Coordinates of C-alpha atoms and ligand atoms in Angstrom, one line a residue:
M1 CA -10.2 2.3 -6.1
P2 CA -10.2 4.9 -3.3
K3 CA -9.2 8.6 -5.2
E4 CA -7.2 9.2 -2.3
F5 CA -4.7 7.4 -0.2
F6 CA -5.5 7.4 2.9
I7 CA -2.7 7.2 5.8
T8 CA -2.8 7.2 9.4
T9 CA -0.7 7.0 12.2
A10 CA -1.6 6.6 16.4
I11 CA -2.8 9.2 17.9
Y12 CA -0.7 10.3 20.3
Y13 CA -0.8 10.5 24.2
T14 CA -0.3 14.3 25.5
N15 CA 0.7 13.1 29.0
S16 CA 4.3 13.5 27.9
S17 CA 6.5 14.7 24.9
P18 CA 7.2 12.4 22.1
H19 CA 10.1 11.2 22.1
V20 CA 12.3 9.7 18.7
G21 CA 9.9 6.5 19.2
H22 CA 7.0 8.9 18.0
S23 CA 8.4 10.2 15.4
Y24 CA 9.8 7.2 14.0
E25 CA 6.1 6.7 13.4
M26 CA 5.1 10.4 12.1
V27 CA 8.0 9.9 10.0
L28 CA 7.3 6.4 8.1
A29 CA 3.9 7.6 7.3
D30 CA 5.1 11.0 5.9
V31 CA 7.6 8.9 4.0
I32 CA 5.1 6.7 2.9
A33 CA 2.8 9.6 1.9
R34 CA 5.1 11.3 0.2
Y35 CA 5.8 8.4 -1.8
H36 CA 2.4 8.4 -3.1
R37 CA 2.4 12.0 -3.7
L38 CA 5.4 11.5 -5.9
K39 CA 3.1 8.8 -7.8
G40 CA 1.0 11.3 -8.7
E41 CA -1.9 10.3 -6.2
N42 CA -3.8 12.5 -3.9
V43 CA -3.2 11.8 -0.1
F44 CA -4.6 12.2 2.8
F45 CA -2.7 12.0 5.9
L46 CA -4.1 11.8 9.6
T47 CA -2.8 12.2 12.8
G48 CA -3.0 13.1 16.3
V49 CA -4.1 17.0 17.0
D50 CA -0.6 18.9 17.4
Q51 CA -0.6 21.5 19.8
H52 CA 3.2 22.4 19.5
G53 CA 5.1 24.6 17.8
Q54 CA 5.7 28.0 16.0
K55 CA 2.7 27.0 13.1
V56 CA 0.2 27.5 16.2
Q57 CA 1.9 30.7 17.4
Q58 CA 2.0 32.4 14.4
S59 CA -1.9 31.4 13.6
A60 CA -2.9 32.4 17.5
A61 CA -1.1 36.3 16.7
K62 CA -3.1 36.7 13.3
A63 CA -6.3 35.7 15.3
G64 CA -5.0 37.7 18.4
V65 CA -5.5 35.4 21.3
P66 CA -3.1 33.6 23.4
P67 CA -1.7 30.0 22.2
A68 CA -3.6 28.3 24.8
E69 CA -6.8 29.7 24.1
F70 CA -6.4 29.3 20.0
V71 CA -5.6 25.8 20.8
K72 CA -8.2 25.1 22.8
E73 CA -11.0 26.6 20.8
V74 CA -9.5 24.1 17.2
T75 CA -9.4 21.8 19.5
Q76 CA -13.1 21.8 20.7
K77 CA -13.8 22.0 16.9
W78 CA -12.3 18.7 16.4
L79 CA -13.7 17.2 19.5
D80 CA -17.3 18.6 18.8
L81 CA -17.4 16.9 15.3
S82 CA -15.8 13.7 16.7
K83 CA -17.9 13.5 19.6
K84 CA -20.8 13.4 17.0
V85 CA -19.5 10.5 15.1
V86 CA -19.0 8.5 18.3
Q87 CA -22.4 8.7 20.2
G88 CA -23.6 8.5 16.7
I89 CA -22.1 4.9 16.3
L90 CA -22.9 4.2 20.0
Q91 CA -26.6 5.1 19.6
R92 CA -26.7 2.3 16.5
L93 CA -24.9 -0.5 18.0
F94 CA -27.1 0.1 20.8
E95 CA -30.1 0.3 19.0
E96 CA -29.0 -3.0 17.5
G97 CA -29.4 -4.7 20.6
Q98 CA -25.0 -5.2 19.9
I99 CA -24.6 -2.8 23.5
Y100 CA -25.8 -4.2 26.8
K101 CA -25.1 -3.5 30.5
D102 CA -24.2 -5.8 33.1
K103 CA -23.0 -5.9 36.5
Q104 CA -19.5 -6.7 37.1
S105 CA -17.5 -7.7 40.8
G106 CA -13.7 -7.9 41.2
Y107 CA -10.4 -6.6 41.9
Y108 CA -9.7 -3.2 39.9
S109 CA -6.4 -2.0 39.1
V110 CA -6.6 1.6 39.5
R111 CA -3.5 2.9 37.5
Q112 CA -4.7 0.3 34.5
E113 CA -8.3 1.3 34.8
Q114 CA -9.1 -2.1 34.3
F115 CA -10.5 -4.9 36.4
L116 CA -8.0 -7.5 36.8
T117 CA -8.9 -11.4 36.1
D118 CA -7.0 -15.0 37.1
K119 CA -5.0 -14.3 34.0
E120 CA -3.1 -11.6 35.5
R121 CA -1.8 -13.1 38.6
G122 CA 1.6 -13.5 38.9
P123 CA 3.1 -17.6 39.9
D124 CA 2.7 -16.3 43.4
G125 CA -0.9 -16.0 42.9
Q126 CA -0.6 -12.1 43.5
F127 CA -1.2 -8.8 41.3
G128 CA 2.3 -7.9 39.8
P129 CA 3.2 -4.3 41.2
E130 CA 2.5 -3.1 37.7
W131 CA -1.2 -2.7 38.2
G132 CA -0.6 -0.3 41.4
E133 CA -3.0 0.2 43.9
I134 CA -5.9 -3.4 43.8
E135 CA -8.9 -2.7 44.9
F136 CA -12.4 -4.4 45.2
R137 CA -15.4 -3.2 43.4
E138 CA -18.8 -4.1 41.9
E139 CA -20.1 -1.8 39.0
E140 CA -22.5 -1.6 36.5
N141 CA -21.4 -1.0 32.9
Y142 CA -22.0 -1.4 29.2
Y143 CA -20.2 -3.9 26.7
F144 CA -19.9 -4.3 23.6
K145 CA -20.6 -8.1 21.9
L146 CA -17.4 -8.5 20.8
S147 CA -16.8 -11.9 21.6
Q148 CA -19.8 -13.1 18.9
Y149 CA -17.3 -11.7 16.1
K150 CA -14.3 -13.9 16.9
D151 CA -15.3 -16.1 14.0
W152 CA -15.9 -13.3 11.5
L153 CA -12.4 -11.7 12.4
L154 CA -10.7 -15.4 11.5
E155 CA -12.3 -15.8 9.1
Y156 CA -11.3 -12.7 7.5
L157 CA -7.7 -13.0 8.5
K158 CA -8.1 -16.3 6.8
G159 CA -9.0 -14.6 3.7
R160 CA -6.5 -11.9 3.3
A161 CA -3.2 -12.7 3.8
D162 CA -1.6 -9.2 4.2
A163 CA -4.3 -7.6 6.4
V164 CA -1.7 -7.2 9.0
I165 CA 1.9 -6.5 7.5
P166 CA 4.7 -8.2 8.3
D167 CA 3.1 -11.4 8.6
F168 CA 4.4 -12.2 11.7
R169 CA 2.2 -9.9 13.4
Q170 CA -1.3 -11.4 11.1
T171 CA 0.0 -14.9 12.6
E172 CA 0.3 -12.6 16.2
L173 CA -2.9 -11.4 15.9
R174 CA -4.8 -14.6 14.8
N175 CA -2.9 -16.6 17.9
A176 CA -4.8 -13.3 19.7
V177 CA -8.2 -13.8 18.1
E178 CA -8.4 -17.6 19.4
K179 CA -8.2 -16.7 22.5
I180 CA -11.2 -14.2 22.3
S181 CA -13.7 -15.0 25.6
G182 CA -15.9 -12.0 26.9
D183 CA -17.1 -9.3 26.0
L184 CA -15.4 -5.5 25.7
C185 CA -16.3 -2.7 28.8
I186 CA -17.0 0.6 27.2
S187 CA -17.8 2.4 30.2
R188 CA -17.4 4.1 33.5
P189 CA -20.0 5.7 35.3
K190 CA -19.3 9.3 35.3
S191 CA -19.4 9.0 39.6
R192 CA -15.7 8.2 39.2
L193 CA -15.2 9.3 35.4
D194 CA -16.6 12.1 33.9
W195 CA -13.8 13.1 31.4
G196 CA -15.0 11.7 28.7
I197 CA -17.9 11.1 26.0
E198 CA -20.7 10.7 27.6
L199 CA -22.9 7.5 26.1
P200 CA -25.9 8.9 23.7
F201 CA -28.6 6.2 25.7
D202 CA -26.8 6.8 29.5
K203 CA -26.2 10.2 30.5
D204 CA -24.7 8.6 34.0
F205 CA -21.9 7.1 31.9
V206 CA -18.8 8.3 29.4
T207 CA -17.5 5.6 27.0
Y208 CA -13.9 4.7 28.1
V209 CA -12.0 3.0 26.0
W210 CA -11.7 2.5 22.6
F211 CA -14.8 3.5 21.0
D212 CA -13.6 7.2 22.0
A213 CA -10.2 6.7 20.3
L214 CA -10.3 4.1 17.7
T215 CA -13.3 5.9 15.9
N216 CA -10.7 9.3 15.3
Y217 CA -9.6 7.4 12.0
I218 CA -13.1 7.6 10.2
S219 CA -14.9 10.4 12.0
F220 CA -11.8 12.8 10.7
A221 CA -12.4 11.0 7.4
D222 CA -15.6 12.6 7.6
Y223 CA -17.5 9.5 7.9
D224 CA -21.6 9.7 8.6
P225 CA -22.5 7.7 11.7
S226 CA -26.3 7.3 10.6
K227 CA -25.4 5.6 7.4
S228 CA -24.3 1.9 8.0
N229 CA -24.4 1.0 4.3
I230 CA -20.8 2.5 3.5
E231 CA -22.2 2.7 -0.3
H232 CA -24.3 5.7 0.9
Q233 CA -21.6 7.8 3.2
P234 CA -20.4 11.0 2.0
S235 CA -17.8 10.7 -0.8
N236 CA -15.5 12.6 0.5
F237 CA -15.2 9.2 3.1
Q238 CA -15.7 7.1 -0.1
D239 CA -12.9 8.3 -1.9
R240 CA -10.3 7.8 0.9
W241 CA -11.5 5.1 2.5
P242 CA -10.2 2.5 3.4
A243 CA -6.5 3.5 5.0
L244 CA -3.4 2.3 5.4
Q245 CA -3.1 2.4 9.1
I246 CA 0.7 2.6 11.0
I247 CA 0.7 1.3 14.7
G248 CA 3.4 0.3 17.0
K249 CA 3.8 -3.4 17.5
D250 CA 2.1 -2.4 21.4
I251 CA -1.1 -1.1 20.0
L252 CA -2.0 -4.1 17.1
V253 CA -3.4 -6.9 20.5
P254 CA -6.1 -5.9 21.0
A255 CA -7.0 -2.3 20.0
H256 CA -6.1 -2.1 16.3
G257 CA -6.3 -5.6 15.3
I258 CA -9.7 -6.7 17.4
Y259 CA -11.5 -4.3 18.3
W260 CA -10.9 -2.2 15.6
L261 CA -11.7 -4.6 12.9
I262 CA -14.3 -5.9 14.9
M263 CA -15.7 -2.3 15.6
L264 CA -15.6 -1.4 11.8
H265 CA -17.4 -4.9 11.0
A266 CA -20.2 -4.6 13.4
I267 CA -21.0 -1.0 11.7
G268 CA -21.6 -2.3 8.8
F269 CA -18.0 -2.1 7.0
P270 CA -17.7 -5.3 4.7
D271 CA -14.3 -7.1 4.3
D272 CA -13.4 -5.6 1.4
Q273 CA -13.5 -1.9 3.0
M274 CA -11.6 -2.9 6.3
P275 CA -8.2 -1.0 7.0
Q276 CA -4.8 -2.9 6.4
L277 CA -2.3 -2.4 9.6
L278 CA 1.4 -2.0 8.9
V279 CA 2.9 -2.5 12.4
H280 CA 6.0 -1.2 13.1
G281 CA 8.7 -2.4 15.8
W282 CA 10.2 -0.2 18.6
W283 CA 13.4 1.9 18.7
N284 CA 14.8 1.0 21.8
I285 CA 18.3 2.2 23.7
A286 CA 20.8 -0.5 24.4
G287 CA 17.8 -2.9 24.2
A288 CA 16.2 -1.5 26.8
K289 CA 13.1 0.1 26.0
M290 CA 12.6 4.0 25.7
S291 CA 10.8 5.4 29.0
K292 CA 10.6 8.5 31.3
S293 CA 11.3 6.5 34.7
V294 CA 14.2 5.1 33.2
G295 CA 15.0 8.4 32.2
N296 CA 16.5 7.1 29.1
I297 CA 14.3 8.9 26.8
V298 CA 15.4 10.6 23.1
D299 CA 14.1 13.8 22.3
P300 CA 13.7 14.1 18.6
F301 CA 13.5 17.4 18.4
V302 CA 17.3 18.0 20.0
L303 CA 18.1 15.8 17.3
S304 CA 16.6 17.3 14.6
D305 CA 18.4 21.1 15.9
K306 CA 21.3 19.6 16.3
Y307 CA 21.7 17.4 12.9
S308 CA 19.1 18.8 10.9
A309 CA 15.6 16.8 10.2
D310 CA 16.7 15.5 7.5
A311 CA 19.6 13.5 8.8
L312 CA 17.1 12.2 11.6
R313 CA 15.2 11.0 8.8
Y314 CA 17.3 9.5 7.0
Y315 CA 18.8 7.4 10.0
L316 CA 15.4 6.6 11.1
M317 CA 14.0 5.5 7.8
S318 CA 17.5 3.8 6.8
D319 CA 18.7 2.0 9.9
M320 CA 15.7 0.0 11.0
A321 CA 13.5 -2.8 8.8
V322 CA 10.2 -2.2 9.1
G323 CA 8.7 -4.5 11.4
Q324 CA 11.7 -5.1 13.6
D325 CA 12.9 -3.3 16.5
A326 CA 16.2 -1.3 16.7
D327 CA 18.7 0.2 18.7
F328 CA 18.7 3.9 18.5
S329 CA 21.9 5.5 19.0
E330 CA 23.4 8.7 18.5
E331 CA 26.8 7.1 17.3
R332 CA 25.4 5.2 14.7
L333 CA 23.4 8.3 13.5
I334 CA 26.5 10.1 12.8
E335 CA 28.2 7.6 11.4
R336 CA 25.5 6.8 8.6
Y337 CA 24.7 10.5 8.1
N338 CA 29.1 10.7 7.7
A339 CA 28.9 7.5 5.6
D340 CA 26.2 8.0 3.3
L341 CA 24.9 11.4 3.6
A342 CA 28.5 13.7 3.8
N343 CA 30.6 11.1 1.9
S344 CA 28.9 9.6 -0.4
L345 CA 25.8 12.1 -1.4
G346 CA 27.2 15.2 -0.6
N347 CA 30.5 14.4 -1.8
L348 CA 29.3 13.2 -4.9
L349 CA 27.6 16.8 -5.8
N350 CA 30.8 18.7 -4.6
R351 CA 32.8 17.1 -6.9
T352 CA 30.8 16.4 -10.0
L353 CA 29.2 20.4 -10.1
N354 CA 32.9 21.3 -9.0
M355 CA 34.2 19.6 -12.3
V356 CA 31.3 20.4 -14.7
H357 CA 32.3 24.2 -14.0
R358 CA 35.7 23.6 -13.8
Y359 CA 36.2 21.1 -17.5
R360 CA 32.9 22.3 -19.1
D361 CA 32.4 25.9 -17.8
G362 CA 29.3 24.5 -16.2
I363 CA 27.7 23.2 -19.0
I364 CA 26.5 19.0 -19.4
D365 CA 27.9 18.7 -23.1
Y366 CA 25.1 18.0 -25.0
A367 CA 27.6 15.9 -27.0
V368 CA 26.9 13.3 -24.7
R369 CA 23.4 12.9 -26.3
N370 CA 24.7 10.8 -29.7
I371 CA 26.4 8.2 -26.8
K372 CA 23.3 6.4 -25.7
Q373 CA 24.0 7.1 -22.2
Q374 CA 23.1 3.8 -20.7
E375 CA 21.8 3.9 -17.0
P376 CA 24.1 2.8 -14.5
E377 CA 25.1 -1.0 -14.5
E378 CA 21.8 -2.1 -13.0
P379 CA 19.0 -0.7 -16.0
R380 CA 16.1 -2.4 -13.3
S381 CA 17.0 -0.2 -10.4
F382 CA 14.4 1.8 -10.4
E383 CA 11.9 -0.7 -10.7
R384 CA 13.2 -2.5 -7.4
Y385 CA 12.9 0.8 -5.9
L386 CA 9.4 0.9 -6.2
S387 CA 8.7 -2.6 -5.6
L388 CA 10.8 -2.3 -2.3
M389 CA 8.8 0.7 -1.5
N390 CA 5.5 -0.8 -2.1
E391 CA 6.3 -3.8 0.2
F392 CA 7.6 -1.1 3.0
K393 CA 10.7 -2.2 2.7
L394 CA 11.8 1.1 3.2
D395 CA 15.7 0.6 3.8
A396 CA 16.3 -1.5 1.2
A397 CA 15.0 0.8 -1.1
I398 CA 17.1 3.6 0.1
N399 CA 20.0 1.3 -0.8
Q400 CA 18.6 1.0 -4.8
A401 CA 19.0 4.6 -4.6
S402 CA 22.4 5.1 -2.8
R403 CA 23.7 2.0 -5.7
R404 CA 23.5 5.0 -8.3
I405 CA 25.5 7.3 -6.0
K406 CA 28.6 4.6 -5.1
W407 CA 28.4 4.0 -8.8
S408 CA 29.0 7.2 -10.2
N409 CA 31.8 8.1 -7.5
A410 CA 34.0 4.8 -8.2
I411 CA 33.2 5.9 -12.0
I412 CA 34.9 8.8 -10.6
D413 CA 37.9 7.5 -9.3
A414 CA 38.1 4.7 -12.2
Q415 CA 38.0 7.3 -14.8
A416 CA 40.1 10.2 -13.1
P417 CA 38.5 13.0 -15.1
W418 CA 41.3 15.2 -14.1
V419 CA 43.7 13.2 -16.2
L420 CA 40.7 13.2 -19.4
A421 CA 41.1 16.8 -19.1
K422 CA 44.6 17.3 -19.8
S423 CA 44.3 14.5 -22.5
P424 CA 44.7 16.0 -26.0
D425 CA 42.6 13.3 -27.5
K426 CA 38.8 13.4 -28.7
S427 CA 37.5 10.4 -27.4
D428 CA 39.2 11.2 -23.5
A429 CA 37.0 14.8 -23.9
L430 CA 34.1 12.7 -25.0
K431 CA 34.5 10.3 -22.0
L432 CA 34.7 13.6 -19.6
S433 CA 31.5 14.4 -21.1
E434 CA 29.9 11.1 -20.7
V435 CA 31.0 10.5 -17.0
L436 CA 29.8 14.0 -16.1
Y437 CA 26.9 13.4 -17.6
G438 CA 26.1 10.3 -15.8
C439 CA 27.1 12.0 -12.4
V440 CA 24.6 14.6 -12.7
E441 CA 22.0 12.1 -14.1
S442 CA 22.8 9.6 -10.7
L443 CA 22.2 12.9 -8.5
R444 CA 19.2 14.3 -10.1
T445 CA 17.4 10.9 -10.4
A446 CA 19.0 9.8 -7.0
A447 CA 17.7 12.9 -5.3
V448 CA 13.9 12.2 -6.8
L449 CA 14.0 8.7 -5.4
L450 CA 15.0 10.0 -2.0
S451 CA 12.8 12.6 -2.1
P452 CA 10.2 11.4 0.1
I453 CA 12.9 10.4 2.6
I454 CA 14.9 13.3 3.0
P455 CA 12.5 16.0 1.1
K456 CA 14.7 19.0 2.0
A457 CA 18.3 17.7 1.2
A458 CA 16.3 16.6 -2.5
H459 CA 15.6 20.3 -2.6
G460 CA 19.0 21.8 -2.1
I461 CA 20.1 18.8 -4.6
F462 CA 17.3 20.2 -7.7
D463 CA 18.5 23.6 -6.9
Q464 CA 22.4 23.0 -7.3
L465 CA 21.4 20.9 -10.3
N466 CA 19.7 24.7 -11.1
W467 CA 16.5 21.5 -12.0
K468 CA 12.7 22.4 -12.4
M469 CA 13.8 25.9 -10.1
E470 CA 10.7 27.1 -11.3
L471 CA 9.1 24.5 -8.4
S472 CA 11.4 25.0 -6.0
G473 CA 10.3 24.2 -2.6
K474 CA 7.2 23.1 -3.7
E475 CA 6.2 19.2 -3.2
E476 CA 5.2 19.2 -6.7
R477 CA 8.7 19.6 -7.5
F478 CA 9.2 16.0 -7.6
S479 CA 7.7 12.9 -9.8
L480 CA 8.5 9.6 -10.5
A481 CA 8.8 10.7 -14.1
D482 CA 11.9 12.7 -13.3
A483 CA 13.6 9.2 -12.4
E484 CA 13.7 8.3 -15.6
W485 CA 17.3 8.2 -17.0
G486 CA 18.7 10.4 -19.3
R487 CA 15.6 13.3 -18.7
L488 CA 18.5 16.2 -18.5
P489 CA 17.9 18.4 -21.3
D490 CA 21.2 19.3 -23.8
R491 CA 23.5 21.8 -22.8
H492 CA 21.8 22.0 -19.3
A493 CA 23.7 24.8 -17.0
V494 CA 23.9 23.3 -13.4
G495 CA 24.3 25.7 -10.7
K496 CA 27.3 26.2 -8.1
P497 CA 28.1 23.8 -5.4
T498 CA 27.2 24.8 -1.1
P499 CA 27.9 21.8 0.8
L500 CA 24.6 19.9 1.6
F501 CA 25.8 17.3 4.4
P502 CA 28.8 19.6 6.2
R503 CA 30.5 16.0 8.1
I504 CA 29.5 16.1 11.6
E505 CA 32.8 15.7 13.8
E506 CA 32.7 14.5 17.2
Ligands
LIG601 N1 -2.6 6.5 22.5 C1 -2.2 5.4 22.2 C2 -2.7 5.0 21.0 C3 -4.2 5.0 20.7 S1 -4.5 5.1 19.0 C4 -6.4 5.4 18.5 C5 -0.8 5.3 22.4 N2 -0.3 6.5 22.4 S2 1.2 6.5 22.9 O1 1.8 7.8 22.7 O2 1.8 6.1 23.6 O3 2.0 6.1 21.3 C6 1.9 5.9 19.9 C7 2.7 5.3 19.1 O4 3.8 5.3 19.1 C8 2.0 3.7 19.3 O5 1.8 2.9 17.9 C9 3.6 3.4 19.5 O6 3.7 2.2 19.6 C10 4.8 4.8 19.1 N3 6.2 4.0 19.8 C11 5.8 4.4 21.0 N4 7.0 3.9 21.8 C12 7.9 3.9 20.6 C13 9.1 3.6 19.9 N5 10.2 3.3 21.5 N6 9.5 2.9 19.0 C14 8.6 3.3 18.1 N7 7.4 3.7 18.2 C15 7.0 3.8 19.4 O7 -0.3 3.8 22.1

């Protein structure tokens, strides 16, 4: 059992700006990471190098250099580190005879940087326009003996039903593996590409691609390329590997599902040390792919400035089933925000705190403790939340938290505390205390459960409930233990309400 929970995202191409699809992947990984922190685990979260934003600017200012220079310096350190690992791995595979040189001639797509085979020809026998300019080439290159591992990969997938999540992606991968033929070209002559990591055994070539890109997942986790036995790896690496790797559906086959798993196997990773691949779908726009050329790119920075990061996170996590595609629409974001956050959650917080102040001087009555307060209608909703989160059914897990909120709103409507408050009956006074107690507990426990998804708002709820103020703003403020119903102490004084989710009026 690793000591750290290790989670990765893809690394992002920096030739274009991030769109909302990229932010989905990062938020998804971030939510899972936060959930594991909530469970009290140490988390190691790896994503691509970020050269954007104020943090960089601030650090650069501190260092007294312009941001561009600062970024370059830091990036260089990362590059030097990963270069060593890439070269170390290639050298080892070369010495073991797993990499060989061969000559290839044929049609080459300049745009896709690959040789084309008959498979790539259209029904008319021609290479389609997606390949761009085609030329005939004859070239020597290095090859990795990929196809000799086909049987191993099939066996591995057969032996582990959740190697890839969801199931249908594992099936897709297995079908692709059945079709493996030929080895993987892993180099380009420097004469035509010199932006790359030089092959350690031939200075006339750079490696291209995937040995340079995929190895980031282990190089940044302190993998030592000189040790083929994983038990001799540095303890840092052993503490965190294997990772849960979050990828989009387009980079399962062949990159992660075939090349990466085979590479790991070839360099000595046993089957029980293979990473698990969680494959998510794509956010489309009206059913079509988001693309720069179509001009339908949605900018996540614009959205989070406009609606808040939590609003965007909530929408992305609640309106897509992990693994499936979904359609992105700003109207839908607003709809979900207004219904779930502004009306349901925000409203409950606001009216509960107002009532506690109005009817109970801001104090949650201790008398309630004597009535063995039951958890809302569904005593097992917490366990359901846990198992849904563990199965990456985040949208359904969010619903488990939302049900508490709905339950409390419904109780307020049914019990009418404003009527109870006027009643001279002792039993009505007790009833009122009980309702208020239940509402505060719903809010408090829902905030814990929703904290991985909407961390800032969850802090806001805790602040207003006046709960764990000493941890305000800190991640340790949330722990699963606090999701237990009834933890609110006797005579707890709540804070004043301030609107958390103002309605979005379009
Ligand atoms: N650089 C490669 C990955 C190399 S991993 C060693 C790459 N980069 S990417 O920037 O094009 O995409 C990065 C990730 O974003 C991929 O997992 C991809 O599936 C995901 N997404 C890109 N567009 C997306 C959507 N529209 N929706 C959801 N995720 C999307 O591929």
